[in-house]
Coordinates of C-alpha atoms in Angstrom, one line a residue:
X11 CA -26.9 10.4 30.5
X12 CA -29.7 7.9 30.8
X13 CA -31.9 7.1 27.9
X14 CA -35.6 6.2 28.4
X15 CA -36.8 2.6 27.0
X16 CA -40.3 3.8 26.4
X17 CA -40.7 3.7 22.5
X18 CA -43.6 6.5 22.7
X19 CA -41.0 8.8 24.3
X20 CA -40.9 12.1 22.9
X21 CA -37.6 13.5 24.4
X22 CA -35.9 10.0 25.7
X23 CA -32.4 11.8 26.9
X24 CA -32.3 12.7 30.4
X25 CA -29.4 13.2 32.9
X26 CA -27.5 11.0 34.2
X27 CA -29.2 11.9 37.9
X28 CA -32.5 10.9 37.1
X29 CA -35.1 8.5 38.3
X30 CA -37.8 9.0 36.4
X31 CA -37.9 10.4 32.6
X32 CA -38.6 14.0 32.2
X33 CA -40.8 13.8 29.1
X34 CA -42.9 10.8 30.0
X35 CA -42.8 10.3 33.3
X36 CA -41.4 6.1 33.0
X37 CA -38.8 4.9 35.6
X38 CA -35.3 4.7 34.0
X39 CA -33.9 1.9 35.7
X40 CA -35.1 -1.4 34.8
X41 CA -35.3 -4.0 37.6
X42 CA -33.9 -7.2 36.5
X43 CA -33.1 -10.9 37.9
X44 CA -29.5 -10.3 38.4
X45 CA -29.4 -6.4 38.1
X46 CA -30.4 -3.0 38.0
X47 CA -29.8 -1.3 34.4
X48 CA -29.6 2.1 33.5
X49 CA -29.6 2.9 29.5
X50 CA -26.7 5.0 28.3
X51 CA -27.5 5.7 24.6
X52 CA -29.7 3.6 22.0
X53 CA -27.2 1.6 19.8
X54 CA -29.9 0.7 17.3
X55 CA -34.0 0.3 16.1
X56 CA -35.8 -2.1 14.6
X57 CA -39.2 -3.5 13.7
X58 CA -39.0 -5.9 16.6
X59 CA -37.8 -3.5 19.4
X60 CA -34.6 -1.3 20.0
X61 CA -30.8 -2.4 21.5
X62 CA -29.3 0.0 24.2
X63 CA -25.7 0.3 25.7
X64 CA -26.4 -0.1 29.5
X65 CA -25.1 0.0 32.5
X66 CA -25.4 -2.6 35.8
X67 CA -25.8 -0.3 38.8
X68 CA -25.6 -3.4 41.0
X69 CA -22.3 -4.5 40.3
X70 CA -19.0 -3.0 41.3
X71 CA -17.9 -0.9 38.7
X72 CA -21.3 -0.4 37.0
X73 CA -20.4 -2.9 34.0
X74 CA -21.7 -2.3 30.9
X75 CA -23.8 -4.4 28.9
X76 CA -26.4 -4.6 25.7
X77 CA -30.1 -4.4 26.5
X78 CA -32.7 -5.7 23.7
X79 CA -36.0 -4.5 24.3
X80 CA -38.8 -6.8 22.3
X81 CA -41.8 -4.4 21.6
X82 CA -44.8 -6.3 20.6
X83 CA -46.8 -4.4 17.7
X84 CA -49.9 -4.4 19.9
X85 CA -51.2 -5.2 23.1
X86 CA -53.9 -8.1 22.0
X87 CA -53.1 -11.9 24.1
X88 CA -51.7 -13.4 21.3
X89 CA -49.6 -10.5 19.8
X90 CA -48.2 -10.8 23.5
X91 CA -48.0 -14.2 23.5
X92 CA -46.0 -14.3 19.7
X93 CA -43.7 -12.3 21.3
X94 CA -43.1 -13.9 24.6
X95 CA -42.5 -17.0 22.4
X96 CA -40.0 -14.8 20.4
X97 CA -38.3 -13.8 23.6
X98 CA -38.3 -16.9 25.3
X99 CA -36.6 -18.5 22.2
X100 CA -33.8 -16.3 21.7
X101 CA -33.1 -16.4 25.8
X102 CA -33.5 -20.5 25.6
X103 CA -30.8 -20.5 22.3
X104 CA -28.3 -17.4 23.8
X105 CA -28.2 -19.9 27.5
X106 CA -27.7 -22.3 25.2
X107 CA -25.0 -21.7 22.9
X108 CA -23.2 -18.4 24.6
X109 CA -20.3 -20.8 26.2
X110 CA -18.5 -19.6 23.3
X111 CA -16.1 -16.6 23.2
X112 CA -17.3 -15.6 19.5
X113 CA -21.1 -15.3 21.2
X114 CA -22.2 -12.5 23.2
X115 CA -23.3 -14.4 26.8
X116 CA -26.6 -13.7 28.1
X117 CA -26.5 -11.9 31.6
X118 CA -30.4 -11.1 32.4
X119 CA -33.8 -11.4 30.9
X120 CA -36.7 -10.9 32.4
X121 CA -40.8 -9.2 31.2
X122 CA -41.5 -5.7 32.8
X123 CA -45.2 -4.1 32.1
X124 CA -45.7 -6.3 28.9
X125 CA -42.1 -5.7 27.0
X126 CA -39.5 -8.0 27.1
X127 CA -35.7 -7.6 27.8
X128 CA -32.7 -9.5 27.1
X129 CA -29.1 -8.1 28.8
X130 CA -26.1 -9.4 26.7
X131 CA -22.3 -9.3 27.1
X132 CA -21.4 -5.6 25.6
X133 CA -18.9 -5.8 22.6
X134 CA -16.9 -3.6 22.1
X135 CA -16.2 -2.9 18.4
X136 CA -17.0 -2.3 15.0
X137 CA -18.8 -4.6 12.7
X138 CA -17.2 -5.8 9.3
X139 CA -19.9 -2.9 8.0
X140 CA -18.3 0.0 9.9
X141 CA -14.7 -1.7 8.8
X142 CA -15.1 -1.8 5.0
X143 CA -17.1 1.3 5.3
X144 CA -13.8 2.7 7.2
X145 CA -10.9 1.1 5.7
X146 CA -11.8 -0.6 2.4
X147 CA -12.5 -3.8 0.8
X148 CA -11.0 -7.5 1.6
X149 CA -8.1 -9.0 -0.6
X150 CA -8.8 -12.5 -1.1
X151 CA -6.2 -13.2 2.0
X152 CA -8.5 -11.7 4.4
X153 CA -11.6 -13.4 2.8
X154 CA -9.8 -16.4 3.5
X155 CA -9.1 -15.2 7.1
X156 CA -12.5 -14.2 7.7
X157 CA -13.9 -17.9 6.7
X158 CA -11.5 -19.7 8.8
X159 CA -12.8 -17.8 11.7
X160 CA -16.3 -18.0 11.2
X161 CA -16.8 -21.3 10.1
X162 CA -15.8 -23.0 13.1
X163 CA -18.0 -20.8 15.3
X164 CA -21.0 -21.6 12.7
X165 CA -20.3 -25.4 13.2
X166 CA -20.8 -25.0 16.8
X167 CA -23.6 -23.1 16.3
X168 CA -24.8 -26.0 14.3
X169 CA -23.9 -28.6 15.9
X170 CA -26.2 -27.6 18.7
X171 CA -29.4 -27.7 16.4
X172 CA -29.1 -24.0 15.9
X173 CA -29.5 -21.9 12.1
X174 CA -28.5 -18.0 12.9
X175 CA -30.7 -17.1 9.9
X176 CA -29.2 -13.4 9.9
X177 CA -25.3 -13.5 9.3
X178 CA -24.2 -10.6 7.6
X179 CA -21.4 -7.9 8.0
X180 CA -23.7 -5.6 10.7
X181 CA -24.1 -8.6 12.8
X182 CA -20.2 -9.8 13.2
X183 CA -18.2 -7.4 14.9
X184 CA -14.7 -7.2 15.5
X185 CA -13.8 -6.9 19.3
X186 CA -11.5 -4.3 20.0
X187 CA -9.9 -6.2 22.6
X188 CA -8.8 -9.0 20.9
X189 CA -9.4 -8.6 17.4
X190 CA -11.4 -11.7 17.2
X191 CA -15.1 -11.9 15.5
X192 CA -18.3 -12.4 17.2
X193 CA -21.4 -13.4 15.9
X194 CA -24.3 -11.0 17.2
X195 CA -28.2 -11.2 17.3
X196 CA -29.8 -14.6 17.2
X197 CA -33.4 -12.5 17.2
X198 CA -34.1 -14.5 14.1
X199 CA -32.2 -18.0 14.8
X200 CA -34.5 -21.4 14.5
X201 CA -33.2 -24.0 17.3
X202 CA -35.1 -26.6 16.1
X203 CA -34.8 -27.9 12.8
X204 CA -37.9 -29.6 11.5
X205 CA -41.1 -29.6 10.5
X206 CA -43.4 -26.5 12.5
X207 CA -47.2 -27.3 12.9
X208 CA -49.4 -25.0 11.6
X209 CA -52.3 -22.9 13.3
X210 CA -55.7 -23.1 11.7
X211 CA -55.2 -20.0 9.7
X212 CA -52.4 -21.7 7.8
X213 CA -49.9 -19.7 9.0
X214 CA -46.9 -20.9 11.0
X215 CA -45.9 -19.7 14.3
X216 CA -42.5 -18.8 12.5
X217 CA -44.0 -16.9 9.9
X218 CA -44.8 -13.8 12.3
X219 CA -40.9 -13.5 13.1
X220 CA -38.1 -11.8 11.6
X221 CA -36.3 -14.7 8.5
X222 CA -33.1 -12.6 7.9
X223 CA -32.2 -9.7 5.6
X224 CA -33.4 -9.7 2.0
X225 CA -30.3 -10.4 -0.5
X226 CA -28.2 -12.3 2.4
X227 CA -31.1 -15.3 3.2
X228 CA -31.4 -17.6 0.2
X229 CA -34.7 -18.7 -1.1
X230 CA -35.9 -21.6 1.1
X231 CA -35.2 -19.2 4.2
X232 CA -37.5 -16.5 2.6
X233 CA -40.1 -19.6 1.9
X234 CA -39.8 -19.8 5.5
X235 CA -37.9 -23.9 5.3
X236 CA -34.1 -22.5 6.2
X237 CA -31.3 -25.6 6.7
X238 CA -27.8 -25.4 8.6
X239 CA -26.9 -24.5 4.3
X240 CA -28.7 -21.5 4.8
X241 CA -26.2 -19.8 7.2
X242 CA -23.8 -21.1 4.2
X243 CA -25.4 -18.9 1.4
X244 CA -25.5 -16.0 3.8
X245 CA -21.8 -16.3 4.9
X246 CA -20.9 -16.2 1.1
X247 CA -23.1 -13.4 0.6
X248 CA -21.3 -11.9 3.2
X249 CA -17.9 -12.5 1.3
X250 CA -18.9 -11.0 -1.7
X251 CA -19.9 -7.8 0.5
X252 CA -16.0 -8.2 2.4
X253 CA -14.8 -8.3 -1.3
X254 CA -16.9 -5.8 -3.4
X255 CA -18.1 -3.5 -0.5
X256 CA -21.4 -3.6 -2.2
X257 CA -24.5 -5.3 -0.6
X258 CA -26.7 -7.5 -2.9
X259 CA -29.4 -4.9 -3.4
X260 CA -26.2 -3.3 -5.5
X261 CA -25.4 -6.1 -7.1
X262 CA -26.8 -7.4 -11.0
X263 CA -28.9 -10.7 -10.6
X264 CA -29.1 -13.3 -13.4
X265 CA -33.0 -13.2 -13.9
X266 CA -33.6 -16.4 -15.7
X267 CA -32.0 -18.2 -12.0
X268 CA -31.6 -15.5 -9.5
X269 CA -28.1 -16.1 -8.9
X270 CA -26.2 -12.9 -8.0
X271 CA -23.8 -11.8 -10.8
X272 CA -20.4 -11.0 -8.6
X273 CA -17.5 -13.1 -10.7
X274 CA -16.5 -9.8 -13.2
X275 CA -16.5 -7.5 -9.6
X276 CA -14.0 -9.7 -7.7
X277 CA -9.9 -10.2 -8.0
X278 CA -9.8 -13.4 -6.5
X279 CA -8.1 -17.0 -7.6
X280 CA -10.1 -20.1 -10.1
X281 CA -10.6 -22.2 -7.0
X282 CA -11.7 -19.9 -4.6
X283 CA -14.4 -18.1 -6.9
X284 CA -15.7 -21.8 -7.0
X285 CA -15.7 -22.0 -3.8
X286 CA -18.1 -19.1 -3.5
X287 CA -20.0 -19.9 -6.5
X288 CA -20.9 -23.0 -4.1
X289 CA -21.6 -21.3 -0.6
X290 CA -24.2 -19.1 -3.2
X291 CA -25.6 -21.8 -5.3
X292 CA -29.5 -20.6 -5.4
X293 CA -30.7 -24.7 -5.1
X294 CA -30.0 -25.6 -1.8
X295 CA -28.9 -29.3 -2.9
X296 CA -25.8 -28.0 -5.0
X297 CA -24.7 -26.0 -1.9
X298 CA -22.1 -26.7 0.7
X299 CA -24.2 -28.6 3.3
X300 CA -22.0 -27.5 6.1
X301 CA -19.2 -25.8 7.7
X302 CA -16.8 -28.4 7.3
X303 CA -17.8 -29.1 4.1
X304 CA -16.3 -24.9 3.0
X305 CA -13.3 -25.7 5.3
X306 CA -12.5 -28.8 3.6
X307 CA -12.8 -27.1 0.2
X308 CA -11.0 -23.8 1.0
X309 CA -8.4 -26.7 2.5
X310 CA -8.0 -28.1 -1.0
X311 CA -6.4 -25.1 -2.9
X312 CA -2.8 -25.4 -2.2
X313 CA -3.2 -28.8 -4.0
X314 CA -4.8 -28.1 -6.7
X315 CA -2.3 -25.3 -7.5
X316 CA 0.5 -26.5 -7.1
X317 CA -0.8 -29.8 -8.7
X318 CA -1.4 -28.1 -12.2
X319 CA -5.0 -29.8 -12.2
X320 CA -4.4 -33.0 -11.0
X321 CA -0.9 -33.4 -12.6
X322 CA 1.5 -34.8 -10.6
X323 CA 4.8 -35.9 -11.7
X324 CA 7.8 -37.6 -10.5
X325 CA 11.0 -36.0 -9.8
X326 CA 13.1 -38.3 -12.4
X327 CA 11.2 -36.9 -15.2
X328 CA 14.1 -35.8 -17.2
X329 CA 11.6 -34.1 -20.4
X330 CA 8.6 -32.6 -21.5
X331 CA 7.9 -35.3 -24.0
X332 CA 8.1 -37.7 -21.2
X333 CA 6.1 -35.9 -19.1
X334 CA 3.4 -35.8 -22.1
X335 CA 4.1 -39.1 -22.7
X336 CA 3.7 -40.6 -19.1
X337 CA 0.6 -37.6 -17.6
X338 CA -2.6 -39.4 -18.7
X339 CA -3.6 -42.7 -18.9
X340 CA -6.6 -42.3 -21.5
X341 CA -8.1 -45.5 -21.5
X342 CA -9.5 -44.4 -17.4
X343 CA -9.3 -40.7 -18.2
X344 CA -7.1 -40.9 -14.6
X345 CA -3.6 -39.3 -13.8
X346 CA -1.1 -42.1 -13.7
X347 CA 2.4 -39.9 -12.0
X348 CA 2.5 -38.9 -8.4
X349 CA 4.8 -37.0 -6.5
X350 CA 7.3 -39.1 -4.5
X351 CA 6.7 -36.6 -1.0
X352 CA 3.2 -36.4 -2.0
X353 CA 2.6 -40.3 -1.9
X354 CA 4.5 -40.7 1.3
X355 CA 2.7 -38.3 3.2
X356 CA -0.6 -39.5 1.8
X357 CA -0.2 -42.9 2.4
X358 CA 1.0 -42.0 6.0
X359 CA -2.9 -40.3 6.0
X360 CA -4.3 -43.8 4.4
X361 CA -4.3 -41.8 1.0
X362 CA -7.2 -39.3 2.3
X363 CA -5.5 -36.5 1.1
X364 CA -5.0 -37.9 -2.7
X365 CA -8.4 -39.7 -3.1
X366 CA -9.6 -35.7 -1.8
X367 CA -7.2 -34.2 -5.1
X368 CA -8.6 -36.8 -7.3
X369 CA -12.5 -36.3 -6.4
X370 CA -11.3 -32.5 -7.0
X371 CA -9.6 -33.4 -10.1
X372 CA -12.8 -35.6 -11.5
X373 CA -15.3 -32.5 -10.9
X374 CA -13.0 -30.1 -12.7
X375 CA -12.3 -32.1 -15.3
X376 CA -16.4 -33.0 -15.8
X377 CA -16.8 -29.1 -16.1
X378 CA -14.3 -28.9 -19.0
X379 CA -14.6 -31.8 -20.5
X380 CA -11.7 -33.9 -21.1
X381 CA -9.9 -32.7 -24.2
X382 CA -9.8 -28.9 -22.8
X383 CA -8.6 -30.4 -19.4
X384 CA -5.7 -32.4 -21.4
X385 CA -4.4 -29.0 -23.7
X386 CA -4.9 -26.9 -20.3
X387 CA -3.0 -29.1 -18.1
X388 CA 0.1 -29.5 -20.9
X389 CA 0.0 -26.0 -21.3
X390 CA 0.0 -25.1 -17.1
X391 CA 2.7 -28.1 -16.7
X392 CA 5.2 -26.5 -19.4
X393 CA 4.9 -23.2 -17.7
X394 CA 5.4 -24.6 -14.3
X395 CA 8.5 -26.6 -15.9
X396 CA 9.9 -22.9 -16.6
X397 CA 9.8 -21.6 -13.6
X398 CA 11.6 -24.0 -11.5
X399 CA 12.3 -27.5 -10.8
X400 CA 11.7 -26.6 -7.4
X401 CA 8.3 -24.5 -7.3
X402 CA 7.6 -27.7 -9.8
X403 CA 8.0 -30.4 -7.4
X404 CA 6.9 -28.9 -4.4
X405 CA 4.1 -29.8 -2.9
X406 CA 2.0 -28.7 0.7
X407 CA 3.6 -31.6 2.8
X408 CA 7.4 -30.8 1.4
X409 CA 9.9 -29.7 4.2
X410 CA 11.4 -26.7 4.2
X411 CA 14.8 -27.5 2.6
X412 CA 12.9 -28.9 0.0
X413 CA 10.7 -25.2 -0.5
X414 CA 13.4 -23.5 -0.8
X415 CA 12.9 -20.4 -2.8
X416 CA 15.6 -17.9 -4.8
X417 CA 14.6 -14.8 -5.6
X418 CA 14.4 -14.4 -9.4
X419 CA 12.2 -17.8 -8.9
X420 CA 9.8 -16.2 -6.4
X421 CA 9.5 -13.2 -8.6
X422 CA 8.6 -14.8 -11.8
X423 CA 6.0 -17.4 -10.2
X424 CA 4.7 -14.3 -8.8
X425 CA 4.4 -12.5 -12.2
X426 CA 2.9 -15.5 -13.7
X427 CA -0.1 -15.5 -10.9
X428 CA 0.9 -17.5 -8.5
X429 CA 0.2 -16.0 -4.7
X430 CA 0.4 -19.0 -2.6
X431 CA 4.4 -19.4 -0.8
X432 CA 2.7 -20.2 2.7
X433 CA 5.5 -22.6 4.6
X434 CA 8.8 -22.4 2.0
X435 CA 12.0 -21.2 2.9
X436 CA 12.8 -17.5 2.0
X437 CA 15.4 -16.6 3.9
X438 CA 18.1 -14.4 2.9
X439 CA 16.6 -13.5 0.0
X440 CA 17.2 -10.1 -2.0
X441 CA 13.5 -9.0 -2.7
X442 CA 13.9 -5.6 -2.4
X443 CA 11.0 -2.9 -3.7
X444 CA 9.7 -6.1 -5.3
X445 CA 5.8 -6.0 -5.8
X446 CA 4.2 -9.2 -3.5
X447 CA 0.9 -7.7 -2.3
X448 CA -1.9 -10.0 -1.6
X449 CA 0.7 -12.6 -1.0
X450 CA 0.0 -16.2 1.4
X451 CA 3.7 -16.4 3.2
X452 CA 1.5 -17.9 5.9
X453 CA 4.5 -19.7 8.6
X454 CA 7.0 -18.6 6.1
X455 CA 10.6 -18.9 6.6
X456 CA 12.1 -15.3 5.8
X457 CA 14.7 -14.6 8.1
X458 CA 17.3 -12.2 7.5
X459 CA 15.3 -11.6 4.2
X460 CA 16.0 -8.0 2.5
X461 CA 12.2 -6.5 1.8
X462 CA 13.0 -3.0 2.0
X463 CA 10.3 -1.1 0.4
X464 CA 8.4 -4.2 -0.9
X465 CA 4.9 -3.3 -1.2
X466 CA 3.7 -6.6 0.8
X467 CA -0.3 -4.7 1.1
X468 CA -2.7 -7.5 2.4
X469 CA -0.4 -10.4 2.1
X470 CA -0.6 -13.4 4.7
X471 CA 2.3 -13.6 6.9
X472 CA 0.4 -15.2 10.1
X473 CA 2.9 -17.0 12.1
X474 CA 5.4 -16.6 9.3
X475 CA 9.4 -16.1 10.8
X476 CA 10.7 -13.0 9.9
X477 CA 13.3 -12.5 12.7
X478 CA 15.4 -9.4 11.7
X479 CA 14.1 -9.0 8.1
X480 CA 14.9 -5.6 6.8
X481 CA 11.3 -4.3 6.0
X482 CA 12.7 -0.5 5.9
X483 CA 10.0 1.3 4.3
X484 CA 8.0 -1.8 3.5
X485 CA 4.2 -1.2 2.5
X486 CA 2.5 -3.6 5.0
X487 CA -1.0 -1.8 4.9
X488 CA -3.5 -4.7 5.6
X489 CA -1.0 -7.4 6.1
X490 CA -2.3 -10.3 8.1
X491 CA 0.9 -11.1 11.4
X492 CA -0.6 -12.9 13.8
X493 CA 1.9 -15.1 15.6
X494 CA 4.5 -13.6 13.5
X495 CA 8.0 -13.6 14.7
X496 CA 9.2 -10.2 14.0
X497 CA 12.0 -10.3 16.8
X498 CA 14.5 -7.5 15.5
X499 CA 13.1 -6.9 11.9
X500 CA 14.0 -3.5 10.7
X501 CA 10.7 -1.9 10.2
X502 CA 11.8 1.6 10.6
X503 CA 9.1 4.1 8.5
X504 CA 6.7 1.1 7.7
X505 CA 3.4 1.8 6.6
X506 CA 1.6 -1.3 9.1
X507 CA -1.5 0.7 8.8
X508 CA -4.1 -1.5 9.3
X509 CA -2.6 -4.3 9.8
X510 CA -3.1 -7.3 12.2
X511 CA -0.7 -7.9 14.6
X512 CA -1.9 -10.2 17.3
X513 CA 0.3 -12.0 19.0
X514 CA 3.3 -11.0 17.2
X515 CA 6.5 -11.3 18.9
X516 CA 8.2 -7.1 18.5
X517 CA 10.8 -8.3 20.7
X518 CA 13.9 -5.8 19.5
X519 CA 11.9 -4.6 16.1
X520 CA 12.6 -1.3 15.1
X521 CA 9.4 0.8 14.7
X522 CA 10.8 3.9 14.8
X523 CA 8.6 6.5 12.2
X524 CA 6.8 3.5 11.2
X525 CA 2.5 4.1 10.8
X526 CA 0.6 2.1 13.0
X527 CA -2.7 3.8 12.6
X528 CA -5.8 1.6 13.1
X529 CA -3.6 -1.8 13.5
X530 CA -4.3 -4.3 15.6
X531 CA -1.2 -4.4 18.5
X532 CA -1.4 -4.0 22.1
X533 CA 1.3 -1.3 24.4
X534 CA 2.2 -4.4 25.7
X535 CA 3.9 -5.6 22.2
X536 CA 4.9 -1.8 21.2
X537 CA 6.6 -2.1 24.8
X538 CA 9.2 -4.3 23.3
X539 CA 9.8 -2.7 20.5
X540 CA 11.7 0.1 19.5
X541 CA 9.8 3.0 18.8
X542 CA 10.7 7.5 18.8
X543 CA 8.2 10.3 18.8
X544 CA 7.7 10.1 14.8
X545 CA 6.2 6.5 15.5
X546 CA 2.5 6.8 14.8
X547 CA 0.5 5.0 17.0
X548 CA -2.7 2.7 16.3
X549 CA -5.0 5.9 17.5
X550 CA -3.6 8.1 15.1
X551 CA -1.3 10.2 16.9
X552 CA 2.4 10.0 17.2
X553 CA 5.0 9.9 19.9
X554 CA 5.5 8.0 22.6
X555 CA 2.9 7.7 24.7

């Protein structure tokens, strides 16, 4: 079929066949610098112009690709000229920044009879929209995920002087090929960060142009002054949407400050809801200022929870009235006992990592004030005393011998609240029809480890070892494997619906009557693996082939 750019177009689908459109009479093939496009179907329509799937006649195989059609509201010279400045931005700032493989690259643009077209990289996909929409909302795992992905692409982006000024679930889509995000339409991205001149009229030359999407932009975007934070509040905007499914027109708003009220509608951990509460701080000067700024943040966590609040004790502690006796030094309001392994490794790092847990450690305790920090820290440090010497004294830099897990330990921290066991040893552990969903065994040891019919539902097992685990019957809807070593696991009847797979080794795994509807695998990897005709595939259907 070919689909008629002319917006006036009464009856825009024609046949594939045709040169001219049958209702008005316009060519159908726009003649471009590097090609000759054909529009398939219209993929979307907005105030500034439309976005159609394409096709390059030119080239060998008729590639497809994304036209965006700019459609200035009227015909005067300096409508025209607005939007030739509008076009000629977003072509500088997509040649500028599309080197990256999370950026759609820009293949053509050119003017033809006073509209304006861009011809992108086609991705093929569905956005995080169309997911949640599809499949549900994010655990806090796949939040997590999600901004570890994202946030190096937006420091890119800002590294080169760029603000996106649009980020929000219909603009990221997830490529079907690889899995991997990319960050779509920079109509409405600023490459120049400054101050813009004003006309005589008062108004800016910005002020014409599109400044994001009500509810994601934060308030000195929508006062027209957006900063590299601005993409910030947006991406936790965006968060709150993976996590709740609702967009902000659907959320309550405090409206003494304008700050969205999301905290009662989310199932996430202390730190992390801080972490958001500071990508959507309305000021712009208690905001994250940057990328690295979240990443550093989100980086903190497994200290601070394994640390009890800044407690750190040594291993030759023999009591708890020695541990209340030797936690705080109160004339400095300072915690005087550190972690043998955790002091090594830090001052291997010229204690970066400890002055970052004791920065952390100063802000929390500022928010509760140091008498309710004291009683809450006693109180976390005897429970964490119950569990385990071991879950007590590990730390993020301990080895693995030294993580080592049993089961009845892993099961009661896990009752208790705890969901982070990214790195320890598991292996050969009975944990059979236990309950771990929305679990971090991110690079995991768990070898030989019996999960038969564990419901392990959006938990974190990227790059996690779990050569010839039993998983028999194991609910794995939404787990997170990329990179994980599932070489002769027993995943026989599975439910790894949904779930992400990239790079996973199925060397040997058994996958026989196991549900792989919707995950993310190739027939390369399913090649390797057992599988029988009650095996349902990613598209749904089961069999074989």
């Amino acid at each position: 079929m070919s689909y008629c750019f002319n917006p006036t177009c009464p009856q825009p689908k024609n046949s594939a066949s045709s040169q001219r459109c049958l209702s008005c009479g316009d060519q159908l093939l726009l003649i471009g610098k590097c090609g000759q496009y054909r529009a398939i179907k219209q993929l979307g329509l907005g105030g500034f112009g439309a976005t159609f799937l394409a096709q390059n006649e030119v080239l060998p195989g008729e590639p497809s690709c994304v036209i965006k059609q700019l459609r200035p509201s009227g015909t005067a010279p300096h409508i025209l000229e607005m939007a030739r400045d509008l076009f000629e931005r977003e072509a500088k700032t997509l040649g500028k920044i599309g080197n990256h493989p999370q950026i759609p690259r820009l293949l053509d643009y050119f003017e033809q009879e006073n509209q304006f077209y861009l011809v992108q990289e086609y991705i093929s996909g569905a956005t995080l929209q169309q997911e949640v929409k599809k499949t549900g909302c994010y655990s806090e795992v796949g939040v997590k995920q999600f901004l570890s992905e994202i946030l190096p692409l937006l420091q890119y982006i800002h590294e080169l002087k760029v603000i996106h000024r649009d980020i929000k679930p219909a603009n990221l889509i997830r490529r079907s090929q690889d899995a991997r995000l990319v960050l779509i339409d920079f109509g409405a991205v600023k490459n120049q960060v400054g101050q813009v001149a004003s006309n005589p009229s008062g108004q800016t030359a910005l002020t014409a142009y599109a400044i994001g999407t009500p509810g994601f932009a934060p308030p000195e975007q929508m006062a027209m002054r957006p900063v590299y934070a601005s993409d910030i509040y947006a991406l936790g905007v965006t968060c709150i949407y993976l996590l709740t499914g609702k967009t902000p027109k659907d959320l309550p708003y405090n409206p003494t400050t304008g700050e969205m009220l999301w905290e009662q509608l989310v199932n996430v951990s202390g730190h992390f809801a801080s972490v958001l509460k500071k990508m959507l701080e309305v000021s712009v000067r208690n905001r994250y200022q940057s990328a690295p700024d979240v990443l550093r943040a989100l980086e903190m966590e497994p200290y601070l929870e394994s640390l009890a609040k800044g407690l750190i004790v040594k291993p030759d502690i023999k009591s708890d009235t020695d541990i209340k006796e030797r936690t705080y030094n109160t004339s400095d309001n300072s915690a005087v006992l550190f972690n043998d392994s955790v002091s090594s490794s830090n001052n291997s790092n010229n204690g970066n990592g400890l002055s970052q847990v004791a920065d952390a450690i100063r802000a929390r305790r500022a928010k509760l004030g140091e008498n309710s920090a004291l009683q809450a820290g006693r109180r976390e440090r005897k429970q964490l005393i119950s569990q385990s010497p071991n879950l007590l004294n590990s730390n993020s830099t301990g080895s693995q011998a030294e993580r080592k897990l049993s089961s009845q330990t892993l099961l009661t921290a896990y009752m208790k609240g705890r969901r982070d066991f990214a790195s320890y040893n598991i292996s050969l552990l009975n944990l059979q029809s236990a309950d771990l969903s929305g679990t971090n065994f991110h690079s995991a040891q768990l070898t030989k480890t019996n999960l038969k019919e564990a419901n392990l539902e959006n938990s974190d097992f990227g790059r996690a070892n779990l050569k010839e685990a039993n998983l028999r019957d194991a609910n794995l809807s939404k787990a997170y494997l990329s990179h994980a070593d599932l070489e002769g696991a027993d995943l026989r009847g599975a439910n790894l619906s949904y779930a992400y797979m990239s790079q996973a080794n199925l060397r040997g795994a058994n996958l026989c009557g196991a549900n792989l509807t919707g995950a993310k695998v190739t027939d390369e990897q399913l090649a390797l693996a057992k599988v029988n005709w009650l095996t349902v595939r990613p598209n749904g259907k089961r069999g074989f082939l």
